[in-house]
């Protein structure tokens, strides 16, 4: 008599004959995924899924309770990340993931809030929010998947598109110089800034781990292939060819001054990657509670972090009478 | 539920409508505000910025109105009651997120202290020309609640109501002041906390796995949730199913959008706040709202002294438009409805629509910048009463 076949498997699936105790361990990323939403929408060769894999392993490494972490995305291919993660997740409007995350974080500082979105979303339409969140040092981790184009809408030019690259809205080549996103985030005031690629998965995972552990505004740029809408049009090749390009051209320059980290993705020069910035300065809410305590004394009802006694640190912010 | 004692400034105050709206928000339990400076609404957030540190609240001045209008929604999903405040041009920038709040059923309050428009218009002078924007300002089909106070006292009262409606219907609510009400100083009585009714957030008590963020409950309104409760929920502005997952079909669109509109439209009677005067013998009714109703108040008195059988209907709730009130008016002897507003004819379109030819509708448009002359309204009443 044949072994009964589990109803959820295909009838023609081979029956596994594994000894008890020899089942393969569960993939550590599975618990992060809304498997009922698979298959995902990303193309073959796209790097977004790889970045999600690194992110999930980084969260695991930080041992952040999964009920305590929220992911906020904007619009676009990377904007769909929130929807696939089995966490409290928010798919917001185009460009506005950071201000949404700002409200979410400030209204419940116990939450670990991650913004996960693309280069067009975060640095074109959302560019203003990016720099101001960095300036005010809100305690957020921003993961910016940079694939040099707008994928979801069919491959238009982005603020990250290399000079001369062909996009649907620059059919004769891009005229505008791209942003160096790490320099931008650094200049705005981020306490942690790094750039890796979807080829450098171990480094990326470690870098996201560090970013998650920073108190303040951290920014991780992830260079990623978009074979369908960027690579193919610009003769960079498929996903594998773009990963190979990352492997060959990237040079790790940890601690490099970010103004020296610009690169041209279409040319043949080096692409500086690494952990560029790691510093500390008071995060928004930390300073809020300190300043209010100094100014208002015991009349102040602390916001968000009631158990942290800010009185000792408050002196430095006290006015002349304080 | 009663208001939290912390935050309720019980007593008699002499403050303007902007300050009163801020106090109403605090009394309603609002503890998060995001905004960007713009005349004539700035005093609302200035008040919140100075008061919040004493009541466990936080105001953040964002980089623009777009950021403000989505930051409050992040705060709501973390469990806070939240408000943003602006005027004409700023509300235009917030439009996308009014739609996001409607689509994601995020309870929150938008205050618009109306000034003269369009564009930069008259920053320091009144208008009521954002009435249709309040209803239709974001793209797509949705419904919204909009309240119009006509005094600083009512700015306080209706700010509390706005939060209560937002919670009850899981909907954005617009509080439409105008420059006159916003900057008018009057007596405002703030009652003791136990006399202020506050609707708390209806957070689900279901266990993770059992809860669906868009499963319609009482009156088509789903229960709320907040981040960190263990539900691992998903929120999106895309058309979605009861789980909150995107579904790109006409059937999902029909089901969701129709419910979003119906939950407000069919609650119109419960939402309708208004004040009526001299309707018993009225053959002419003047329908008004906001600052214009105070000019109408005098005009109706003068017209009655001159023998006109005229009454007054003042709407505090303008959206959803209280169609049943028009039907009630027309059940009697009313022949004409006069509608003065500080715009060139906006809410009067709703009056004309719901009247359906059963009475003469007389608009009295005014481009804004000041209020109507009493005499203009009196003349219109007397003409209509002939």
XYZ file of C-alpha atoms in Angstrom:
708
model
C 0.000 0.000 0.000
C 1.419 3.376 -0.977
C 2.112 6.133 1.532
C -0.744 8.655 1.644
C 0.152 11.927 -0.050
C -0.416 15.122 1.933
C -3.239 17.030 0.334
C -1.304 20.286 -0.017
C 1.339 18.674 -2.167
C 0.999 17.935 -5.814
C -0.108 14.333 -6.299
C 2.906 13.684 -8.485
C 5.351 15.149 -5.984
C 8.007 12.661 -4.918
C 7.374 11.343 -1.437
C 10.209 12.426 0.812
C 11.860 9.595 2.613
C 13.665 11.370 5.394
C 14.510 9.792 8.660
C 12.966 11.488 11.707
C 15.245 14.243 12.962
C 16.807 14.784 9.559
C 14.315 17.360 8.226
C 16.136 20.327 6.764
C 16.133 23.295 9.164
C 13.577 25.967 8.378
C 14.958 28.775 6.296
C 15.611 31.566 8.834
C 13.960 34.079 6.529
C 10.668 32.213 6.130
C 9.259 33.515 9.391
C 9.668 37.048 8.051
C 7.582 36.446 4.969
C 3.889 36.564 4.277
C 4.097 33.346 2.323
C 0.396 33.645 1.467
C 1.341 36.622 -0.688
C 3.887 34.765 -2.796
C 4.818 34.719 -5.603
C 6.121 38.268 -5.427
C 6.042 40.792 -8.256
C 9.807 41.235 -8.701
C 11.488 40.226 -11.954
C 14.027 37.452 -12.300
C 17.447 38.943 -11.619
C 16.104 41.806 -9.491
C 18.091 42.483 -6.342
C 15.283 43.614 -4.040
C 14.566 40.094 -2.795
C 18.238 39.624 -1.977
C 18.183 42.789 0.085
C 15.101 41.519 1.944
C 16.969 38.325 2.716
C 19.845 40.349 4.204
C 17.417 42.544 6.121
C 15.610 39.577 7.653
C 18.869 37.976 8.764
C 20.016 41.310 10.213
C 16.818 41.634 12.259
C 17.364 38.078 13.441
C 20.933 38.928 14.429
C 19.752 41.962 16.413
C 17.207 39.789 18.228
C 14.576 42.482 17.873
C 11.192 40.997 18.862
C 9.304 40.736 15.601
C 6.143 42.186 17.125
C 8.106 45.310 17.895
C 9.376 46.196 14.450
C 7.452 48.135 11.829
C 8.379 48.472 8.192
C 7.270 51.473 6.178
C 7.543 51.623 2.405
C 6.666 54.198 -0.202
C 5.673 53.411 -3.764
C 7.608 51.482 -6.373
C 9.162 48.054 -6.720
C 11.009 48.380 -3.412
C 7.851 49.951 -2.014
C 6.320 46.501 -2.188
C 8.735 45.158 0.422
C 6.453 46.111 3.318
C 3.698 43.968 1.875
C 5.783 40.810 1.788
C 7.208 41.082 5.298
C 5.215 39.422 8.064
C 5.665 42.394 10.368
C 3.510 45.405 11.114
C 3.866 46.968 7.707
C 2.783 50.127 5.978
C 2.644 50.731 2.246
C 2.269 54.504 2.198
C 2.176 57.100 -0.574
C 4.883 57.939 -3.079
C 7.843 59.553 -1.364
C 6.241 59.806 2.059
C 7.475 56.736 3.888
C 9.878 58.795 5.993
C 7.372 61.302 7.373
C 4.882 58.485 8.032
C 7.630 56.587 9.855
C 8.496 59.753 11.771
C 4.959 59.943 13.166
C 4.896 56.213 13.871
C 8.192 56.294 15.747
C 7.481 59.453 17.713
C 4.047 58.277 18.821
C 5.488 54.987 20.078
C 9.238 55.204 20.699
C 9.264 51.557 21.804
C 8.904 50.534 18.163
C 11.879 49.864 15.926
C 10.875 51.591 12.707
C 12.477 50.783 9.364
C 11.874 52.655 6.140
C 12.382 50.376 3.176
C 12.027 51.982 -0.228
C 13.635 52.774 -3.544
C 15.902 55.518 -4.854
C 13.193 57.335 -6.810
C 10.781 57.242 -3.908
C 13.241 58.310 -1.212
C 15.458 60.749 -3.068
C 13.338 62.367 -5.798
C 9.766 62.858 -4.652
C 10.777 62.114 -1.060
C 14.133 63.894 -1.103
C 12.995 66.730 1.112
C 11.835 64.323 3.804
C 15.098 62.395 3.631
C 17.263 65.407 4.377
C 15.004 66.734 7.116
C 14.727 63.394 8.879
C 18.527 63.256 8.806
C 18.776 66.802 10.124
C 16.416 66.222 13.022
C 17.938 62.791 13.614
C 14.733 60.854 14.044
C 15.489 57.324 15.246
C 14.789 55.511 11.973
C 16.695 53.083 9.789
C 16.342 53.815 6.093
C 17.155 51.071 3.606
C 17.325 52.568 0.147
C 17.485 50.073 -2.708
C 19.120 51.972 -5.562
C 18.520 50.341 -8.939
C 19.212 53.548 -10.898
C 15.702 53.780 -12.318
C 11.951 53.798 -11.754
C 11.158 50.134 -12.222
C 7.457 49.988 -11.373
C 6.492 52.575 -13.979
C 8.646 51.162 -16.737
C 12.141 52.561 -16.461
C 12.158 56.355 -16.314
C 15.152 58.493 -15.392
C 15.789 58.884 -11.641
C 18.013 61.197 -9.577
C 20.376 58.216 -9.396
C 20.472 57.382 -13.100
C 24.038 57.666 -14.453
C 24.871 60.374 -16.991
C 24.055 59.326 -20.553
C 22.047 56.291 -19.454
C 19.026 55.559 -21.568
C 15.655 55.633 -19.857
C 12.165 55.921 -21.330
C 12.114 59.626 -20.481
C 15.722 60.163 -21.574
C 15.667 58.253 -24.855
C 18.793 60.111 -26.018
C 20.650 59.695 -22.730
C 20.419 61.232 -19.277
C 21.662 64.836 -19.074
C 21.612 65.236 -15.302
C 24.333 64.193 -12.912
C 23.126 61.697 -10.337
C 23.063 62.157 -6.573
C 25.734 60.588 -4.428
C 23.155 59.375 -1.898
C 25.631 58.591 0.848
C 27.080 62.082 0.656
C 23.547 63.485 0.771
C 22.598 61.460 3.860
C 25.889 62.306 5.542
C 25.492 66.020 4.840
C 21.944 65.945 6.172
C 23.217 64.572 9.462
C 22.675 60.813 9.455
C 24.546 59.059 12.279
C 25.205 55.967 10.188
C 25.725 55.825 6.421
C 26.745 52.800 4.373
C 26.657 51.589 0.787
C 26.718 47.959 -0.296
C 25.360 45.974 -3.178
C 23.229 42.881 -3.550
C 26.438 41.037 -4.403
C 27.935 41.862 -0.980
C 25.290 40.037 1.003
C 27.282 39.297 4.162
C 28.579 42.841 4.429
C 25.126 44.211 3.699
C 23.578 42.072 6.398
C 26.186 43.214 8.933
C 25.705 46.808 7.893
C 21.929 46.645 8.316
C 22.529 45.061 11.717
C 24.670 48.041 12.711
C 22.134 50.475 11.315
C 19.340 48.841 13.298
C 21.383 49.131 16.470
C 22.179 52.829 16.036
C 20.109 55.337 17.944
C 19.289 58.001 15.391
C 18.896 58.318 11.652
C 20.758 55.558 9.813
C 20.939 55.197 6.044
C 21.956 52.114 4.076
C 22.150 52.361 0.292
C 21.870 49.026 -1.491
C 22.962 49.029 -5.132
C 20.788 46.551 -6.938
C 20.335 45.263 -10.477
C 17.221 46.120 -12.427
C 17.893 43.909 -15.423
C 14.500 44.428 -17.027
C 14.389 48.192 -17.214
C 17.884 49.488 -16.624
C 20.399 46.764 -17.423
C 18.894 45.642 -20.694
C 18.486 49.160 -22.089
C 21.986 50.203 -21.128
C 23.776 47.083 -22.322
C 24.795 46.193 -18.792
C 23.300 42.769 -19.232
C 21.072 40.609 -17.063
C 20.946 40.361 -13.280
C 23.914 38.070 -13.124
C 26.005 40.390 -15.318
C 25.152 43.326 -13.060
C 26.100 41.348 -9.950
C 29.385 40.510 -11.674
C 29.865 44.206 -12.430
C 29.346 44.960 -8.707
C 31.861 42.269 -7.831
C 34.486 43.561 -10.217
C 34.116 47.313 -9.767
C 33.308 47.724 -6.093
C 36.090 48.703 -3.728
C 35.506 48.584 0.015
C 36.439 51.921 1.552
C 35.171 51.818 5.111
C 35.324 55.222 6.747
C 35.825 57.051 3.438
C 34.739 60.681 3.338
C 31.394 60.519 1.560
C 32.286 63.351 -0.841
C 34.829 60.924 -2.244
C 32.351 58.123 -2.781
C 30.604 59.265 -5.953
C 30.678 56.828 -8.856
C 29.453 56.400 -12.385
C 27.573 53.125 -12.688
C 27.801 53.146 -16.483
C 31.517 53.913 -16.783
C 34.323 51.578 -15.847
C 35.734 53.170 -12.695
C 35.590 52.037 -9.093
C 32.394 51.968 -7.083
C 33.256 52.852 -3.480
C 31.265 50.810 -0.992
C 31.529 50.323 2.754
C 30.490 51.697 6.125
C 31.218 55.371 5.584
C 29.772 57.188 8.589
C 29.303 55.998 12.168
C 28.896 58.752 14.775
C 26.621 59.729 17.624
C 24.500 62.760 18.320
C 21.258 63.098 20.284
C 18.240 61.701 18.506
C 15.146 63.867 18.122
C 13.132 62.501 21.015
C 16.119 62.254 23.321
C 16.779 65.956 22.837
C 13.083 66.804 23.069
C 12.783 65.194 26.474
C 16.043 66.746 27.675
C 15.185 70.249 26.513
C 11.646 70.161 27.873
C 12.830 68.830 31.211
C 15.383 71.632 31.418
C 12.880 74.312 30.462
C 9.782 73.138 32.276
C 11.121 71.101 35.184
C 8.608 68.884 36.894
C 5.710 70.409 34.966
C 6.981 68.532 31.922
C 5.162 65.313 31.157
C 7.810 63.313 29.261
C 6.845 62.064 25.865
C 7.380 58.505 24.912
C 10.251 57.473 27.147
C 8.742 57.888 30.607
C 11.107 55.474 32.314
C 14.256 57.245 31.134
C 15.235 59.893 33.644
C 16.449 62.818 31.571
C 17.033 65.151 34.491
C 20.756 64.536 34.754
C 21.350 65.135 31.074
C 19.053 68.127 31.019
C 21.522 70.606 32.499
C 23.406 71.213 29.279
C 20.210 72.424 27.603
C 19.072 74.649 30.457
C 18.606 78.322 29.723
C 20.350 81.100 31.715
C 17.902 80.640 34.591
C 18.050 76.869 34.416
C -15.884 57.778 28.019
C -14.999 61.051 29.696
C -12.072 63.269 28.797
C -8.741 62.727 30.519
C -8.469 65.353 33.252
C -4.899 66.056 32.154
C -5.201 68.470 29.309
C -8.653 69.889 29.955
C -8.295 73.559 30.834
C -11.600 73.761 32.661
C -12.704 77.358 33.115
C -13.692 80.532 31.317
C -11.233 81.804 28.753
C -10.929 84.718 26.356
C -9.209 83.112 23.382
C -9.467 82.987 19.613
C -10.913 80.213 17.502
C -7.504 78.834 16.593
C -6.527 78.460 20.260
C -9.957 77.067 21.064
C -9.641 74.416 18.350
C -6.267 73.435 19.816
C -7.779 73.138 23.292
C -10.619 71.069 21.912
C -8.140 68.698 20.312
C -6.245 68.307 23.585
C -9.475 67.728 25.497
C -10.420 65.049 22.966
C -7.219 63.197 23.798
C -5.087 64.325 20.866
C -1.423 63.923 21.816
C 0.338 64.231 18.471
C 0.321 67.088 15.994
C 2.374 67.809 12.915
C 2.126 71.021 10.961
C 3.767 73.673 8.868
C 3.311 77.425 9.343
C 0.623 79.101 7.286
C -1.659 82.040 7.886
C -4.310 82.097 9.312
C -4.020 78.680 10.928
C -0.591 78.883 12.543
C -1.930 79.807 15.990
C -3.470 76.365 16.302
C -0.106 74.625 16.154
C 1.583 77.376 18.165
C -0.884 76.666 20.929
C -0.291 72.933 20.658
C 3.481 73.425 20.676
C 3.292 75.362 23.929
C 0.668 73.175 25.623
C 1.653 69.649 24.635
C 4.763 69.324 26.852
C 2.492 69.762 29.894
C 0.086 67.010 28.884
C 2.349 64.307 27.448
C 1.844 65.333 23.845
C 4.239 66.187 21.060
C 4.125 68.718 18.254
C 6.582 68.469 15.402
C 6.972 71.132 12.759
C 7.533 69.171 9.594
C 9.289 70.286 6.417
C 6.021 70.831 4.580
C 2.298 70.123 4.673
C 2.697 66.891 2.744
C 4.927 65.499 5.484
C 2.611 66.824 8.198
C -0.445 65.170 6.723
C 1.189 61.728 6.608
C 3.180 62.014 9.862
C -0.098 62.237 11.778
C -1.237 59.011 10.155
C 1.942 57.244 11.226
C 1.215 58.484 14.746
C -2.346 57.155 14.579
C -1.109 53.682 13.625
C 1.169 53.824 16.653
C -1.911 54.439 18.787
C -2.084 58.230 19.125
C -4.921 60.570 18.346
C -3.436 63.066 15.932
C -4.157 66.323 14.144
C -2.722 68.486 11.421
C -3.620 72.060 10.677
C -3.340 74.271 7.631
C -5.009 76.744 5.288
C -5.779 76.832 1.553
C -2.432 76.194 -0.178
C -1.334 73.819 2.558
C -4.557 71.838 2.402
C -4.043 71.509 -1.350
C -0.671 69.895 -0.626
C -2.294 67.559 1.904
C -4.926 66.384 -0.549
C -3.267 63.077 -1.395
C -3.093 62.114 2.256
C -6.704 62.975 2.943
C -7.416 60.256 0.403
C -4.867 57.957 2.039
C -6.633 58.412 5.392
C -9.986 57.664 3.770
C -8.639 54.599 1.948
C -6.745 53.169 4.913
C -9.521 54.223 7.337
C -7.137 56.135 9.543
C -8.997 58.208 12.139
C -7.462 61.692 12.194
C -8.413 65.345 12.070
C -7.453 67.932 9.456
C -8.111 71.564 10.378
C -8.488 74.062 7.558
C -8.667 77.696 8.641
C -9.961 79.005 5.349
C -8.614 82.147 3.732
C -9.354 83.767 0.390
C -8.206 81.762 -2.625
C -7.422 80.424 -5.175
C -3.650 80.031 -4.967
C -1.988 82.342 -2.441
C -5.088 84.505 -2.543
C -5.783 86.474 0.624
C -3.683 84.967 3.406
C -5.013 87.200 6.173
C -8.636 87.513 5.103
C -11.578 85.115 5.267
C -13.094 82.838 2.681
C -15.353 79.813 2.600
C -14.255 78.638 -0.801
C -12.694 75.346 0.323
C -16.042 73.717 0.963
C -16.003 71.602 -2.182
C -12.289 70.936 -1.726
C -13.083 69.548 1.722
C -15.517 67.137 0.108
C -13.685 66.242 -3.080
C -10.099 67.456 -2.591
C -8.384 64.095 -2.962
C -8.698 61.950 -6.068
C -11.065 59.025 -6.343
C -14.385 58.246 -4.713
C -14.516 58.598 -0.976
C -16.646 60.307 1.626
C -15.592 62.595 4.417
C -16.999 64.368 7.439
C -16.605 68.157 7.646
C -17.632 70.417 10.509
C -17.978 74.219 10.450
C -17.948 76.151 13.735
C -19.181 79.745 13.892
C -17.509 80.865 17.123
C -14.392 80.150 19.172
C -16.612 78.258 21.621
C -17.829 76.059 18.842
C -14.282 75.653 17.517
C -13.563 74.014 20.865
C -16.755 71.955 20.904
C -16.511 70.776 17.311
C -12.810 69.939 17.644
C -13.857 67.428 20.309
C -16.667 66.209 18.063
C -14.301 65.923 15.099
C -12.088 63.509 17.023
C -15.114 61.560 18.223
C -16.487 61.206 14.702
C -13.040 60.220 13.419
C -12.846 57.383 15.945
C -16.434 56.265 15.526
C -16.246 56.066 11.740
C -12.514 55.363 11.266
C -12.407 58.335 8.952
C -10.543 61.583 8.420
C -12.576 64.559 9.616
C -12.152 68.112 8.351
C -12.670 70.941 10.800
C -13.371 73.965 8.607
C -12.788 77.247 10.330
C -12.335 80.503 8.470
C -10.003 83.385 9.121
C -12.681 85.310 11.079
C -13.496 82.451 13.437
C -9.826 81.529 13.733
C -8.755 85.010 14.787
C -11.883 86.110 16.647
C -11.427 86.514 20.403
C -14.445 85.522 22.449
C -15.457 83.883 25.664
C -14.832 80.158 25.584
C -16.094 77.995 28.404
C -14.221 74.728 28.792
C -16.307 72.359 30.894
C -14.947 69.954 33.509
C -13.356 66.853 32.020
C -16.163 64.587 33.209
C -18.655 66.611 31.183
C -16.748 66.171 27.912
C -17.630 63.005 26.068
C -14.638 61.429 24.356
C -14.772 58.402 22.061
C -11.709 56.229 22.683
C -9.872 54.331 19.955
C -11.736 51.065 19.320
C -8.730 48.741 19.422
C -9.494 45.143 18.601
C -9.496 42.599 21.386
C -9.093 39.748 18.944
C -5.992 37.584 19.057
C -3.335 37.844 16.365
C -4.462 35.664 13.514
C -8.156 36.291 14.194
C -8.134 39.996 13.487
C -8.658 41.452 10.018
C -7.992 45.197 9.775
C -10.686 45.726 7.129
C -13.411 43.360 8.243
C -16.454 45.629 8.539
C -17.958 45.672 12.021
C -20.796 47.784 13.418
C -22.050 50.323 10.885
C -19.570 49.004 8.310
C -16.630 50.293 10.385
C -13.740 47.870 11.094
C -12.021 47.710 14.480
C -8.665 49.439 14.853
C -5.251 48.084 15.714
C -1.874 49.643 16.353
C 1.706 48.698 15.647
C 3.368 46.582 18.300
C 0.264 44.614 19.367
C 1.498 41.440 17.679
C -0.991 41.386 14.829
C 1.612 41.922 12.102
C -0.995 43.718 10.012
C -0.550 45.389 6.637
C -1.882 48.779 5.598
C -1.860 50.008 2.015
C -3.347 52.756 -0.078
C -3.883 50.198 -2.826
C -7.307 48.643 -3.186
C -7.272 45.858 -0.605
C -9.236 42.987 0.871
C -10.250 42.479 4.493
C -6.722 41.350 5.360
C -5.349 44.607 4.005
C -3.662 42.794 1.133
C -3.660 44.495 -2.276
C -6.213 43.092 -4.711
C -6.253 44.576 -8.202
C -9.742 43.613 -9.331
C -12.929 45.460 -10.140
C -14.778 43.301 -7.607
C -12.451 44.270 -4.740
C -12.683 47.909 -5.789
C -16.479 47.812 -5.815
C -16.660 46.185 -2.402
C -14.149 48.457 -0.697
C -14.928 51.831 -2.233
C -18.667 51.387 -1.907
C -18.289 50.602 1.780
C -15.954 53.591 2.326
C -18.544 55.902 0.816
C -21.595 54.239 2.365
C -20.284 54.134 5.919
C -20.300 57.948 5.903
C -23.215 58.595 3.531
C -25.636 56.324 5.356
C -24.625 57.850 8.711
C -25.649 61.302 7.520
C -28.509 61.638 10.021
C -26.305 60.720 12.961
C -23.614 63.107 11.809
C -25.896 66.068 11.086
C -25.306 68.847 13.607
C -27.225 72.050 13.048
C -29.085 74.909 14.640
C -32.472 76.166 13.478
C -34.364 79.348 14.283
C -37.832 80.575 13.356
C -38.577 77.686 11.070
C -42.176 77.253 12.318
C -43.712 79.945 10.157
C -40.886 80.321 7.659
C -41.633 80.711 3.977
C -38.041 81.665 3.297
C -35.082 79.922 4.941
C -31.546 81.206 4.970
C -29.083 78.317 5.023
C -25.573 79.185 6.126
C -22.517 77.976 8.002
C -19.346 79.323 9.630
C -18.785 83.073 9.896
C -21.496 83.849 7.351
C -24.128 82.495 9.735
C -23.385 85.325 12.142
C -24.169 87.922 9.487
C -27.266 85.920 8.576
C -28.333 85.959 12.212
C -28.683 89.745 12.087
C -30.086 89.790 8.569
C -32.890 87.409 9.522
C -33.769 89.555 12.538
C -33.958 92.680 10.363
C -36.012 90.915 7.696
C -38.473 89.618 10.295
C -38.807 93.143 11.712
C -39.794 94.136 8.194
C -42.447 91.426 8.125
C -40.750 88.638 6.209
C -41.565 85.110 7.335
C -37.985 83.961 7.321
C -36.139 81.327 9.308
C -32.543 80.301 9.668
C -30.873 76.937 9.284
C -27.234 76.850 10.297
C -25.250 73.782 9.417
C -22.444 72.693 11.725
C -21.999 69.496 9.713
C -21.679 70.318 6.024
C -20.355 66.915 4.911
C -22.001 64.525 4.523
C -24.559 67.052 3.334
C -27.673 66.603 5.522
C -30.174 65.957 2.744
C -32.887 64.981 5.198
C -32.905 68.493 6.655
C -33.734 69.949 3.256
C -36.506 67.367 2.861
C -37.904 68.360 6.260
C -37.847 72.048 5.318
C -39.680 71.409 2.091
C -42.365 69.370 3.813
C -43.849 72.625 5.123
C -44.461 76.038 3.682
C -40.914 76.936 2.618
C -40.882 78.413 -0.883
C -37.321 79.712 -1.076
C -33.930 78.869 0.353
C -31.378 81.675 0.405
C -27.751 80.533 0.584
C -25.112 83.166 1.291
C -21.526 81.909 1.420
C -18.046 83.403 1.058
C -17.563 81.758 -2.304
C -19.232 82.078 -5.656
C -21.613 79.188 -5.083
C -20.430 75.913 -3.588
C -22.666 74.431 -0.890
C -25.616 75.995 -2.706
C -25.059 73.358 -5.383
C -25.938 70.697 -2.815
C -28.983 72.698 -1.748
C -30.127 72.931 -5.374
C -29.503 69.235 -5.901
C -31.455 68.125 -2.864
C -34.261 70.646 -3.410
C -34.915 69.119 -6.829
C -37.023 72.050 -7.957
C -39.330 71.940 -4.942
C -38.301 75.458 -3.902
C -36.505 78.427 -5.334
C -32.837 78.451 -4.373
C -31.160 81.860 -4.173
C -27.358 81.902 -3.978
C -25.625 84.981 -2.594
C -22.057 84.603 -3.710
C -19.190 86.622 -2.310
C -15.580 86.197 -3.418
C -14.272 86.531 0.145
C -11.894 88.929 1.862
C -14.618 90.145 4.202
C -18.109 89.068 5.195
C -21.410 89.885 3.482
C -23.141 93.198 4.124
C -26.204 92.531 6.275
C -28.271 94.630 3.868
C -27.448 92.429 0.899
C -28.834 89.379 2.653
C -31.870 91.302 3.939
C -32.675 92.438 0.396
C -32.380 88.887 -0.902
C -34.703 87.630 1.849
C -37.302 90.329 1.175
C -37.141 89.654 -2.547
C -37.575 85.934 -1.970
C -40.479 86.540 0.424
C -42.483 88.554 -2.108
